[in-house]
mmCIF file with all atom_site columns, C-alpha atoms in Angstrom:
data_model
loop_
_atom_site.group_PDB
_atom_site.id
_atom_site.type_symbol
_atom_site.label_atom_id
_atom_site.label_alt_id
_atom_site.label_comp_id
_atom_site.label_asym_id
_atom_site.label_entity_id
_atom_site.label_seq_id
_atom_site.pdbx_PDB_ins_code
_atom_site.Cartn_x
_atom_site.Cartn_y
_atom_site.Cartn_z
_atom_site.occupancy
_atom_site.B_iso_or_equiv
_atom_site.pdbx_formal_charge
_atom_site.auth_seq_id
_atom_site.auth_comp_id
_atom_site.auth_asym_id
_atom_site.auth_atom_id
_atom_site.pdbx_PDB_model_num
ATOM 1   C CA . MET A 1 1   ? 0.000   0.000  0.000   1.00 87.00 ? 263 MET A CA 1
ATOM 2   C CA . ALA A 1 2   ? 1.198   3.509  -0.831  1.00 93.00 ? 264 ALA A CA 1
ATOM 3   C CA . ARG A 1 3   ? 2.432   5.532  2.121   1.00 95.00 ? 265 ARG A CA 1
ATOM 4   C CA . TYR A 1 4   ? 1.761   8.867  0.428   1.00 96.00 ? 266 TYR A CA 1
ATOM 5   C CA . SER A 1 5   ? -1.433  10.223 -1.116  1.00 94.00 ? 267 SER A CA 1
ATOM 6   C CA . ARG A 1 6   ? -1.430  11.696 -4.604  1.00 95.00 ? 268 ARG A CA 1
ATOM 7   C CA . LEU A 1 7   ? -1.653  15.207 -3.149  1.00 95.00 ? 269 LEU A CA 1
ATOM 8   C CA . GLU A 1 8   ? 1.324   14.577 -0.876  1.00 97.00 ? 270 GLU A CA 1
ATOM 9   C CA . VAL A 1 9   ? 3.372   13.276 -3.823  1.00 98.00 ? 271 VAL A CA 1
ATOM 10  C CA . ALA A 1 10  ? 2.407   16.261 -5.966  1.00 98.00 ? 272 ALA A CA 1
ATOM 11  C CA . GLN A 1 11  ? 3.444   18.602 -3.150  1.00 98.00 ? 273 GLN A CA 1
ATOM 12  C CA . VAL A 1 12  ? 6.899   17.024 -2.855  1.00 98.00 ? 274 VAL A CA 1
ATOM 13  C CA . MET A 1 13  ? 7.331   17.225 -6.642  1.00 98.00 ? 275 MET A CA 1
ATOM 14  C CA . GLN A 1 14  ? 6.495   20.911 -6.457  1.00 98.00 ? 276 GLN A CA 1
ATOM 15  C CA . GLU A 1 15  ? 8.778   21.536 -3.475  1.00 97.00 ? 277 GLU A CA 1
ATOM 16  C CA . THR A 1 16  ? 11.895  19.729 -4.739  1.00 97.00 ? 278 THR A CA 1
ATOM 17  C CA . GLY A 1 17  ? 11.424  20.424 -8.456  1.00 98.00 ? 279 GLY A CA 1
ATOM 18  C CA . MET A 1 18  ? 13.074  17.216 -9.658  1.00 98.00 ? 280 MET A CA 1
ATOM 19  C CA . VAL A 1 19  ? 12.261  13.524 -10.034 1.00 98.00 ? 281 VAL A CA 1
ATOM 20  C CA . PRO A 1 20  ? 15.247  11.237 -10.782 1.00 98.00 ? 282 PRO A CA 1
ATOM 21  C CA . LEU A 1 21  ? 14.489  8.358  -13.168 1.00 98.00 ? 283 LEU A CA 1
ATOM 22  C CA . PHE A 1 22  ? 16.377  5.097  -12.917 1.00 96.00 ? 284 PHE A CA 1
ATOM 23  C CA . TYR A 1 23  ? 16.352  1.441  -13.913 1.00 97.00 ? 285 TYR A CA 1
ATOM 24  C CA . HIS A 1 24  ? 18.834  -1.355 -13.379 1.00 96.00 ? 286 HIS A CA 1
ATOM 25  C CA . PRO A 1 25  ? 18.247  -5.080 -12.821 1.00 97.00 ? 287 PRO A CA 1
ATOM 26  C CA . ASP A 1 26  ? 20.788  -5.297 -9.976  1.00 97.00 ? 288 ASP A CA 1
ATOM 27  C CA . VAL A 1 27  ? 19.054  -4.735 -6.638  1.00 98.00 ? 289 VAL A CA 1
ATOM 28  C CA . GLU A 1 28  ? 22.222  -3.952 -4.666  1.00 98.00 ? 290 GLU A CA 1
ATOM 29  C CA . LEU A 1 29  ? 23.361  -1.414 -7.244  1.00 97.00 ? 291 LEU A CA 1
ATOM 30  C CA . GLY A 1 30  ? 19.885  0.077  -7.152  1.00 98.00 ? 292 GLY A CA 1
ATOM 31  C CA . LYS A 1 31  ? 20.056  0.502  -3.397  1.00 98.00 ? 293 LYS A CA 1
ATOM 32  C CA . LYS A 1 32  ? 23.323  2.423  -3.713  1.00 98.00 ? 294 LYS A CA 1
ATOM 33  C CA . VAL A 1 33  ? 21.880  4.684  -6.408  1.00 98.00 ? 295 VAL A CA 1
ATOM 34  C CA . LEU A 1 34  ? 18.781  5.260  -4.317  1.00 98.00 ? 296 LEU A CA 1
ATOM 35  C CA . LYS A 1 35  ? 20.820  6.162  -1.229  1.00 98.00 ? 297 LYS A CA 1
ATOM 36  C CA . ALA A 1 36  ? 23.063  8.497  -3.216  1.00 98.00 ? 298 ALA A CA 1
ATOM 37  C CA . CYS A 1 37  ? 20.005  10.326 -4.560  1.00 98.00 ? 299 CYS A CA 1
ATOM 38  C CA . TYR A 1 38  ? 18.499  10.448 -1.070  1.00 98.00 ? 300 TYR A CA 1
ATOM 39  C CA . ASP A 1 39  ? 21.701  11.735 0.548   1.00 98.00 ? 301 ASP A CA 1
ATOM 40  C CA . GLY A 1 40  ? 21.878  14.351 -2.207  1.00 98.00 ? 302 GLY A CA 1
ATOM 41  C CA . GLY A 1 41  ? 18.474  15.656 -1.178  1.00 98.00 ? 303 GLY A CA 1
ATOM 42  C CA . ALA A 1 42  ? 16.113  13.923 -3.603  1.00 98.00 ? 304 ALA A CA 1
ATOM 43  C CA . ARG A 1 43  ? 12.874  12.728 -2.022  1.00 98.00 ? 305 ARG A CA 1
ATOM 44  C CA . LEU A 1 44  ? 11.362  11.046 -5.061  1.00 98.00 ? 306 LEU A CA 1
ATOM 45  C CA . LEU A 1 45  ? 12.545  8.392  -7.467  1.00 98.00 ? 307 LEU A CA 1
ATOM 46  C CA . GLU A 1 46  ? 10.782  6.977  -10.509 1.00 98.00 ? 308 GLU A CA 1
ATOM 47  C CA . PHE A 1 47  ? 11.824  3.385  -11.121 1.00 98.00 ? 309 PHE A CA 1
ATOM 48  C CA . THR A 1 48  ? 11.408  2.911  -14.861 1.00 97.00 ? 310 THR A CA 1
ATOM 49  C CA . ALA A 1 49  ? 10.194  -0.683 -15.011 1.00 96.00 ? 311 ALA A CA 1
ATOM 50  C CA . ARG A 1 50  ? 11.587  -1.699 -18.378 1.00 92.00 ? 312 ARG A CA 1
ATOM 51  C CA . GLY A 1 51  ? 13.231  -5.067 -17.818 1.00 91.00 ? 313 GLY A CA 1
ATOM 52  C CA . ASP A 1 52  ? 12.252  -8.640 -17.032 1.00 93.00 ? 314 ASP A CA 1
ATOM 53  C CA . PHE A 1 53  ? 11.326  -9.186 -13.381 1.00 95.00 ? 315 PHE A CA 1
ATOM 54  C CA . ALA A 1 54  ? 11.401  -5.422 -12.799 1.00 97.00 ? 316 ALA A CA 1
ATOM 55  C CA . TYR A 1 55  ? 8.624   -5.847 -10.249 1.00 96.00 ? 317 TYR A CA 1
ATOM 56  C CA . GLU A 1 56  ? 10.935  -7.930 -8.076  1.00 97.00 ? 318 GLU A CA 1
ATOM 57  C CA . VAL A 1 57  ? 13.638  -5.265 -8.182  1.00 98.00 ? 319 VAL A CA 1
ATOM 58  C CA . PHE A 1 58  ? 11.181  -2.493 -7.354  1.00 98.00 ? 320 PHE A CA 1
ATOM 59  C CA . SER A 1 59  ? 9.753   -4.480 -4.466  1.00 98.00 ? 321 SER A CA 1
ATOM 60  C CA . GLU A 1 60  ? 13.191  -4.808 -2.869  1.00 98.00 ? 322 GLU A CA 1
ATOM 61  C CA . LEU A 1 61  ? 14.077  -1.161 -3.488  1.00 98.00 ? 323 LEU A CA 1
ATOM 62  C CA . ASN A 1 62  ? 10.819  0.049  -1.998  1.00 98.00 ? 324 ASN A CA 1
ATOM 63  C CA . LYS A 1 63  ? 11.291  -2.143 1.074   1.00 98.00 ? 325 LYS A CA 1
ATOM 64  C CA . TYR A 1 64  ? 14.787  -0.684 1.435   1.00 98.00 ? 326 TYR A CA 1
ATOM 65  C CA . ALA A 1 65  ? 13.491  2.880  1.122   1.00 98.00 ? 327 ALA A CA 1
ATOM 66  C CA . LEU A 1 66  ? 10.772  2.294  3.711   1.00 97.00 ? 328 LEU A CA 1
ATOM 67  C CA . ALA A 1 67  ? 13.246  0.769  6.173   1.00 98.00 ? 329 ALA A CA 1
ATOM 68  C CA . GLU A 1 68  ? 16.304  2.964  5.654   1.00 98.00 ? 330 GLU A CA 1
ATOM 69  C CA . LEU A 1 69  ? 15.344  6.204  3.875   1.00 98.00 ? 331 LEU A CA 1
ATOM 70  C CA . PRO A 1 70  ? 12.560  8.019  5.728   1.00 97.00 ? 332 PRO A CA 1
ATOM 71  C CA . GLY A 1 71  ? 10.568  10.336 3.503   1.00 97.00 ? 333 GLY A CA 1
ATOM 72  C CA . MET A 1 72  ? 11.754  8.797  0.224   1.00 98.00 ? 334 MET A CA 1
ATOM 73  C CA . ILE A 1 73  ? 8.812   8.435  -2.169  1.00 98.00 ? 335 ILE A CA 1
ATOM 74  C CA . MET A 1 74  ? 9.119   5.594  -4.655  1.00 98.00 ? 336 MET A CA 1
ATOM 75  C CA . GLY A 1 75  ? 7.095   5.462  -7.857  1.00 98.00 ? 337 GLY A CA 1
ATOM 76  C CA . VAL A 1 76  ? 7.142   3.465  -11.072 1.00 98.00 ? 338 VAL A CA 1
ATOM 77  C CA . GLY A 1 77  ? 7.386   4.609  -14.681 1.00 98.00 ? 339 GLY A CA 1
ATOM 78  C CA . SER A 1 78  ? 7.150   3.069  -18.162 1.00 97.00 ? 340 SER A CA 1
ATOM 79  C CA . ILE A 1 79  ? 3.835   1.429  -17.227 1.00 98.00 ? 341 ILE A CA 1
ATOM 80  C CA . THR A 1 80  ? 1.601   0.623  -20.205 1.00 96.00 ? 342 THR A CA 1
ATOM 81  C CA . ASP A 1 81  ? -1.486  -1.135 -18.822 1.00 96.00 ? 343 ASP A CA 1
ATOM 82  C CA . ALA A 1 82  ? -3.744  -1.180 -15.791 1.00 98.00 ? 344 ALA A CA 1
ATOM 83  C CA . ALA A 1 83  ? -2.711  -4.685 -14.737 1.00 97.00 ? 345 ALA A CA 1
ATOM 84  C CA . ALA A 1 84  ? 0.918   -3.631 -14.396 1.00 97.00 ? 346 ALA A CA 1
ATOM 85  C CA . ALA A 1 85  ? -0.140  -0.492 -12.517 1.00 98.00 ? 347 ALA A CA 1
ATOM 86  C CA . SER A 1 86  ? -2.153  -2.636 -10.087 1.00 98.00 ? 348 SER A CA 1
ATOM 87  C CA . LEU A 1 87  ? 0.812   -4.950 -9.548  1.00 97.00 ? 349 LEU A CA 1
ATOM 88  C CA . PHE A 1 88  ? 3.175   -2.121 -8.645  1.00 98.00 ? 350 PHE A CA 1
ATOM 89  C CA . ILE A 1 89  ? 0.550   -0.383 -6.506  1.00 98.00 ? 351 ILE A CA 1
ATOM 90  C CA . GLN A 1 90  ? 0.249   -3.647 -4.559  1.00 97.00 ? 352 GLN A CA 1
ATOM 91  C CA . MET A 1 91  ? 4.006   -3.404 -3.977  1.00 97.00 ? 353 MET A CA 1
ATOM 92  C CA . GLY A 1 92  ? 3.666   0.069  -2.516  1.00 98.00 ? 354 GLY A CA 1
ATOM 93  C CA . ALA A 1 93  ? 4.251   2.363  -5.489  1.00 98.00 ? 355 ALA A CA 1
ATOM 94  C CA . ASN A 1 94  ? 3.301   5.910  -4.506  1.00 98.00 ? 356 ASN A CA 1
ATOM 95  C CA . PHE A 1 95  ? 2.913   7.175  -8.045  1.00 98.00 ? 357 PHE A CA 1
ATOM 96  C CA . ILE A 1 96  ? 2.543   5.746  -11.535 1.00 98.00 ? 358 ILE A CA 1
ATOM 97  C CA . VAL A 1 97  ? 4.012   7.315  -14.682 1.00 98.00 ? 359 VAL A CA 1
ATOM 98  C CA . THR A 1 98  ? 3.207   6.292  -18.253 1.00 98.00 ? 360 THR A CA 1
ATOM 99  C CA . PRO A 1 99  ? 4.635   7.288  -21.643 1.00 96.00 ? 361 PRO A CA 1
ATOM 100 C CA . SER A 1 100 ? 1.128   8.048  -22.943 1.00 97.00 ? 362 SER A CA 1
ATOM 101 C CA . LEU A 1 101 ? -2.325  8.851  -21.584 1.00 98.00 ? 363 LEU A CA 1
ATOM 102 C CA . ARG A 1 102 ? -4.148  5.677  -20.546 1.00 97.00 ? 364 ARG A CA 1
ATOM 103 C CA . GLU A 1 103 ? -7.636  6.103  -19.148 1.00 97.00 ? 365 GLU A CA 1
ATOM 104 C CA . ASP A 1 104 ? -7.705  2.580  -17.724 1.00 97.00 ? 366 ASP A CA 1
ATOM 105 C CA . ILE A 1 105 ? -4.627  3.382  -15.651 1.00 98.00 ? 367 ILE A CA 1
ATOM 106 C CA . ALA A 1 106 ? -6.139  6.675  -14.491 1.00 98.00 ? 368 ALA A CA 1
ATOM 107 C CA . VAL A 1 107 ? -9.188  4.786  -13.200 1.00 97.00 ? 369 VAL A CA 1
ATOM 108 C CA . THR A 1 108 ? -7.004  2.177  -11.484 1.00 98.00 ? 370 THR A CA 1
ATOM 109 C CA . CYS A 1 109 ? -4.919  4.830  -9.738  1.00 98.00 ? 371 CYS A CA 1
ATOM 110 C CA . ASN A 1 110 ? -7.926  6.945  -8.752  1.00 96.00 ? 372 ASN A CA 1
ATOM 111 C CA . ARG A 1 111 ? -9.523  3.988  -6.992  1.00 95.00 ? 373 ARG A CA 1
ATOM 112 C CA . ARG A 1 112 ? -6.562  3.935  -4.616  1.00 95.00 ? 374 ARG A CA 1
ATOM 113 C CA . LYS A 1 113 ? -5.853  7.680  -4.621  1.00 96.00 ? 375 LYS A CA 1
ATOM 114 C CA . ILE A 1 114 ? -2.466  7.027  -6.197  1.00 97.00 ? 376 ILE A CA 1
ATOM 115 C CA . MET A 1 115 ? -0.881  9.841  -8.157  1.00 98.00 ? 377 MET A CA 1
ATOM 116 C CA . TYR A 1 116 ? -0.912  9.243  -11.909 1.00 98.00 ? 378 TYR A CA 1
ATOM 117 C CA . SER A 1 117 ? 1.271   11.229 -14.332 1.00 98.00 ? 379 SER A CA 1
ATOM 118 C CA . PRO A 1 118 ? 0.651   10.354 -18.000 1.00 98.00 ? 380 PRO A CA 1
ATOM 119 C CA . GLY A 1 119 ? 2.789   11.422 -20.932 1.00 98.00 ? 381 GLY A CA 1
ATOM 120 C CA . CYS A 1 120 ? 0.892   13.975 -23.014 1.00 97.00 ? 382 CYS A CA 1
ATOM 121 C CA . GLY A 1 121 ? 1.839   15.813 -26.192 1.00 95.00 ? 383 GLY A CA 1
ATOM 122 C CA . SER A 1 122 ? -1.149  17.992 -27.047 1.00 96.00 ? 384 SER A CA 1
ATOM 123 C CA . LEU A 1 123 ? -3.537  20.390 -25.366 1.00 95.00 ? 385 LEU A CA 1
ATOM 124 C CA . THR A 1 124 ? -6.381  17.949 -26.022 1.00 97.00 ? 386 THR A CA 1
ATOM 125 C CA . GLU A 1 125 ? -4.528  15.159 -24.207 1.00 97.00 ? 387 GLU A CA 1
ATOM 126 C CA . ILE A 1 126 ? -3.628  17.476 -21.348 1.00 98.00 ? 388 ILE A CA 1
ATOM 127 C CA . ASN A 1 127 ? -7.246  18.571 -20.935 1.00 98.00 ? 389 ASN A CA 1
ATOM 128 C CA . ARG A 1 128 ? -8.481  14.978 -20.939 1.00 98.00 ? 390 ARG A CA 1
ATOM 129 C CA . ALA A 1 129 ? -5.854  13.966 -18.390 1.00 98.00 ? 391 ALA A CA 1
ATOM 130 C CA . GLU A 1 130 ? -6.945  16.780 -16.093 1.00 98.00 ? 392 GLU A CA 1
ATOM 131 C CA . GLU A 1 131 ? -10.579 15.721 -16.495 1.00 98.00 ? 393 GLU A CA 1
ATOM 132 C CA . LEU A 1 132 ? -9.455  12.287 -15.311 1.00 98.00 ? 394 LEU A CA 1
ATOM 133 C CA . GLY A 1 133 ? -7.965  13.822 -12.164 1.00 96.00 ? 395 GLY A CA 1
ATOM 134 C CA . VAL A 1 134 ? -4.294  14.107 -13.102 1.00 98.00 ? 396 VAL A CA 1
ATOM 135 C CA . GLU A 1 135 ? -2.415  16.579 -10.883 1.00 97.00 ? 397 GLU A CA 1
ATOM 136 C CA . ILE A 1 136 ? 0.863   16.829 -12.814 1.00 98.00 ? 398 ILE A CA 1
ATOM 137 C CA . ILE A 1 137 ? 1.140   16.188 -16.542 1.00 98.00 ? 399 ILE A CA 1
ATOM 138 C CA . LYS A 1 138 ? 4.243   14.490 -17.900 1.00 98.00 ? 400 LYS A CA 1
ATOM 139 C CA . LEU A 1 139 ? 5.365   16.248 -21.073 1.00 98.00 ? 401 LEU A CA 1
ATOM 140 C CA . PHE A 1 140 ? 6.987   13.511 -23.126 1.00 94.00 ? 402 PHE A CA 1
ATOM 141 C CA . PRO A 1 141 ? 9.274   13.523 -24.945 1.00 93.00 ? 403 PRO A CA 1
ATOM 142 C CA . GLY A 1 142 ? 10.276  16.931 -23.602 1.00 95.00 ? 404 GLY A CA 1
ATOM 143 C CA . SER A 1 143 ? 13.044  17.314 -26.179 1.00 94.00 ? 405 SER A CA 1
ATOM 144 C CA . THR A 1 144 ? 10.452  17.269 -28.964 1.00 95.00 ? 406 THR A CA 1
ATOM 145 C CA . TYR A 1 145 ? 8.275   20.017 -27.494 1.00 96.00 ? 407 TYR A CA 1
ATOM 146 C CA . GLY A 1 146 ? 10.655  22.230 -25.524 1.00 97.00 ? 408 GLY A CA 1
ATOM 147 C CA . PRO A 1 147 ? 10.034  25.058 -23.049 1.00 98.00 ? 409 PRO A CA 1
ATOM 148 C CA . GLY A 1 148 ? 8.147   27.066 -25.664 1.00 97.00 ? 410 GLY A CA 1
ATOM 149 C CA . PHE A 1 149 ? 5.372   24.490 -25.684 1.00 97.00 ? 411 PHE A CA 1
ATOM 150 C CA . VAL A 1 150 ? 5.004   24.729 -21.911 1.00 98.00 ? 412 VAL A CA 1
ATOM 151 C CA . LYS A 1 151 ? 4.840   28.509 -22.023 1.00 97.00 ? 413 LYS A CA 1
ATOM 152 C CA . ALA A 1 152 ? 2.163   28.372 -24.718 1.00 97.00 ? 414 ALA A CA 1
ATOM 153 C CA . ILE A 1 153 ? 0.056   25.954 -22.636 1.00 96.00 ? 415 ILE A CA 1
ATOM 154 C CA . LYS A 1 154 ? 0.451   27.948 -19.427 1.00 96.00 ? 416 LYS A CA 1
ATOM 155 C CA . GLY A 1 155 ? -0.888  31.085 -21.133 1.00 95.00 ? 417 GLY A CA 1
ATOM 156 C CA . PRO A 1 156 ? -4.522  29.969 -21.435 1.00 95.00 ? 418 PRO A CA 1
ATOM 157 C CA . GLN A 1 157 ? -4.189  27.323 -18.693 1.00 97.00 ? 419 GLN A CA 1
ATOM 158 C CA . PRO A 1 158 ? -2.097  28.680 -15.814 1.00 97.00 ? 420 PRO A CA 1
ATOM 159 C CA . TRP A 1 159 ? -3.504  25.956 -13.549 1.00 97.00 ? 421 TRP A CA 1
ATOM 160 C CA . THR A 1 160 ? -1.858  23.171 -15.555 1.00 98.00 ? 422 THR A CA 1
ATOM 161 C CA . SER A 1 161 ? 1.141   21.579 -13.823 1.00 98.00 ? 423 SER A CA 1
ATOM 162 C CA . ILE A 1 162 ? 3.740   20.091 -16.150 1.00 98.00 ? 424 ILE A CA 1
ATOM 163 C CA . MET A 1 163 ? 6.766   17.834 -15.646 1.00 98.00 ? 425 MET A CA 1
ATOM 164 C CA . PRO A 1 164 ? 8.943   17.487 -18.770 1.00 98.00 ? 426 PRO A CA 1
ATOM 165 C CA . THR A 1 165 ? 10.884  14.259 -19.111 1.00 97.00 ? 427 THR A CA 1
ATOM 166 C CA . GLY A 1 166 ? 13.448  13.793 -21.883 1.00 93.00 ? 428 GLY A CA 1
ATOM 167 C CA . GLY A 1 167 ? 15.418  16.810 -23.008 1.00 92.00 ? 429 GLY A CA 1
ATOM 168 C CA . VAL A 1 168 ? 16.154  17.920 -19.441 1.00 97.00 ? 430 VAL A CA 1
ATOM 169 C CA . SER A 1 169 ? 19.770  18.160 -18.297 1.00 97.00 ? 431 SER A CA 1
ATOM 170 C CA . THR A 1 170 ? 21.677  19.375 -15.249 1.00 97.00 ? 432 THR A CA 1
ATOM 171 C CA . GLU A 1 171 ? 22.990  22.402 -17.166 1.00 97.00 ? 433 GLU A CA 1
ATOM 172 C CA . THR A 1 172 ? 21.899  25.742 -15.713 1.00 97.00 ? 434 THR A CA 1
ATOM 173 C CA . ASP A 1 173 ? 20.709  27.183 -19.036 1.00 97.00 ? 435 ASP A CA 1
ATOM 174 C CA . ASN A 1 174 ? 18.582  24.116 -19.704 1.00 98.00 ? 436 ASN A CA 1
ATOM 175 C CA . LEU A 1 175 ? 16.989  24.154 -16.263 1.00 98.00 ? 437 LEU A CA 1
ATOM 176 C CA . LYS A 1 176 ? 16.435  27.895 -16.382 1.00 98.00 ? 438 LYS A CA 1
ATOM 177 C CA . ALA A 1 177 ? 14.628  27.629 -19.708 1.00 98.00 ? 439 ALA A CA 1
ATOM 178 C CA . TRP A 1 178 ? 12.274  24.954 -18.392 1.00 98.00 ? 440 TRP A CA 1
ATOM 179 C CA . PHE A 1 179 ? 11.452  26.629 -15.089 1.00 98.00 ? 441 PHE A CA 1
ATOM 180 C CA . ALA A 1 180 ? 11.085  30.045 -16.707 1.00 98.00 ? 442 ALA A CA 1
ATOM 181 C CA . SER A 1 181 ? 8.462   28.489 -18.985 1.00 98.00 ? 443 SER A CA 1
ATOM 182 C CA . GLY A 1 182 ? 6.436   27.495 -15.927 1.00 98.00 ? 444 GLY A CA 1
ATOM 183 C CA . VAL A 1 183 ? 7.094   23.799 -15.280 1.00 98.00 ? 445 VAL A CA 1
ATOM 184 C CA . THR A 1 184 ? 6.281   22.420 -11.844 1.00 98.00 ? 446 THR A CA 1
ATOM 185 C CA . CYS A 1 185 ? 9.202   20.010 -11.798 1.00 98.00 ? 447 CYS A CA 1
ATOM 186 C CA . VAL A 1 186 ? 11.449  18.085 -14.166 1.00 98.00 ? 448 VAL A CA 1
ATOM 187 C CA . GLY A 1 187 ? 12.082  14.386 -14.661 1.00 98.00 ? 449 GLY A CA 1
ATOM 188 C CA . MET A 1 188 ? 15.724  13.513 -15.217 1.00 97.00 ? 450 MET A CA 1
ATOM 189 C CA . GLY A 1 189 ? 17.162  10.130 -16.156 1.00 96.00 ? 451 GLY A CA 1
ATOM 190 C CA . SER A 1 190 ? 20.458  9.474  -17.936 1.00 95.00 ? 452 SER A CA 1
ATOM 191 C CA . GLN A 1 191 ? 21.485  13.132 -17.746 1.00 96.00 ? 453 GLN A CA 1
ATOM 192 C CA . LEU A 1 192 ? 21.578  12.696 -13.976 1.00 97.00 ? 454 LEU A CA 1
ATOM 193 C CA . ILE A 1 193 ? 22.193  8.984  -13.392 1.00 97.00 ? 455 ILE A CA 1
ATOM 194 C CA . SER A 1 194 ? 24.455  8.316  -16.365 1.00 96.00 ? 456 SER A CA 1
ATOM 195 C CA . LYS A 1 195 ? 25.866  5.064  -17.680 1.00 94.00 ? 457 LYS A CA 1
ATOM 196 C CA . LYS A 1 196 ? 29.311  6.310  -16.674 1.00 95.00 ? 458 LYS A CA 1
ATOM 197 C CA . VAL A 1 197 ? 28.213  6.872  -13.078 1.00 94.00 ? 459 VAL A CA 1
ATOM 198 C CA . LEU A 1 198 ? 26.860  3.330  -12.954 1.00 94.00 ? 460 LEU A CA 1
ATOM 199 C CA . ALA A 1 199 ? 29.877  1.777  -14.681 1.00 94.00 ? 461 ALA A CA 1
ATOM 200 C CA . ASP A 1 200 ? 32.302  3.585  -12.348 1.00 96.00 ? 462 ASP A CA 1
ATOM 201 C CA . GLN A 1 201 ? 30.033  3.064  -9.333  1.00 95.00 ? 463 GLN A CA 1
ATOM 202 C CA . ASP A 1 202 ? 30.592  6.723  -8.581  1.00 97.00 ? 464 ASP A CA 1
ATOM 203 C CA . TYR A 1 203 ? 27.920  7.095  -5.934  1.00 98.00 ? 465 TYR A CA 1
ATOM 204 C CA . VAL A 1 204 ? 29.749  9.960  -4.220  1.00 98.00 ? 466 VAL A CA 1
ATOM 205 C CA . GLY A 1 205 ? 29.771  11.857 -7.502  1.00 98.00 ? 467 GLY A CA 1
ATOM 206 C CA . LEU A 1 206 ? 26.075  11.095 -8.025  1.00 98.00 ? 468 LEU A CA 1
ATOM 207 C CA . GLU A 1 207 ? 25.200  12.380 -4.576  1.00 98.00 ? 469 GLU A CA 1
ATOM 208 C CA . ALA A 1 208 ? 27.079  15.603 -5.296  1.00 98.00 ? 470 ALA A CA 1
ATOM 209 C CA . LEU A 1 209 ? 25.407  16.036 -8.691  1.00 98.00 ? 471 LEU A CA 1
ATOM 210 C CA . VAL A 1 210 ? 21.939  15.508 -7.224  1.00 98.00 ? 472 VAL A CA 1
ATOM 211 C CA . SER A 1 211 ? 22.684  18.010 -4.458  1.00 98.00 ? 473 SER A CA 1
ATOM 212 C CA . ASP A 1 212 ? 24.090  20.610 -6.850  1.00 98.00 ? 474 ASP A CA 1
ATOM 213 C CA . THR A 1 213 ? 21.163  20.203 -9.252  1.00 98.00 ? 475 THR A CA 1
ATOM 214 C CA . LEU A 1 214 ? 18.563  20.637 -6.526  1.00 98.00 ? 476 LEU A CA 1
ATOM 215 C CA . LYS A 1 215 ? 20.354  23.737 -5.237  1.00 98.00 ? 477 LYS A CA 1
ATOM 216 C CA . ASN A 1 216 ? 20.537  25.077 -8.785  1.00 98.00 ? 478 ASN A CA 1
ATOM 217 C CA . ILE A 1 217 ? 16.810  24.559 -9.258  1.00 98.00 ? 479 ILE A CA 1
ATOM 218 C CA . LYS A 1 218 ? 16.086  26.359 -5.988  1.00 98.00 ? 480 LYS A CA 1
ATOM 219 C CA . GLU A 1 219 ? 18.244  29.324 -7.009  1.00 98.00 ? 481 GLU A CA 1
ATOM 220 C CA . ILE A 1 220 ? 16.677  29.473 -10.464 1.00 98.00 ? 482 ILE A CA 1
ATOM 221 C CA . ARG A 1 221 ? 13.184  29.486 -9.002  1.00 98.00 ? 483 ARG A CA 1
ATOM 222 C CA . SER A 1 222 ? 14.022  32.215 -6.513  1.00 97.00 ? 484 SER A CA 1
ATOM 223 C CA . GLY A 1 223 ? 15.258  34.416 -9.343  1.00 93.00 ? 485 GLY A CA 1
ATOM 224 C CA . LEU A 1 224 ? 12.134  34.081 -11.494 1.00 90.00 ? 486 LEU A CA 1
#
């Protein structure tokens, strides 16, 4: 069962401004990545369930977070059907993220008051997602649409909360462009938790990068 309601998850997304994305089949490596992100100040992590037996890995990581990392909110991404969403919710997922808008998943999440963030790429999709109760829209792929798209949406719909994923990096100019356009938070995968970091097992470097990025986001927001 989820420990955090969808409103609580949305609030932490708003407060921290960043959701790290990560997948790896090795549970022990995953624990080290999770702790590095946590020690760097991150309080959310989206486990992108893309591999075989990913549910087993997530289950162990979520148990670890609950036991060792107080306040860490674990969610699952790359979900494509309601059955998979139900499975991960049963394992304690606090939020579900999908690459596209799926109404069956929205219904499944709403039954349990789990936060659902679907990938949307048009104003029509965004409006339908909000009608289905979505708090924060995932703009995906963010690199295709860019900050200009967010700014255009926020003009007529200032109430819409958007989280771009894909096309977001740790660079100051990139982050500034996104937050200046009005995003609520950003999702960041390989630009934050890179293949090199994993290959070198540079968890100290990852912790520092997470910390620096969160501080950068805070400074950018305060200057807007």
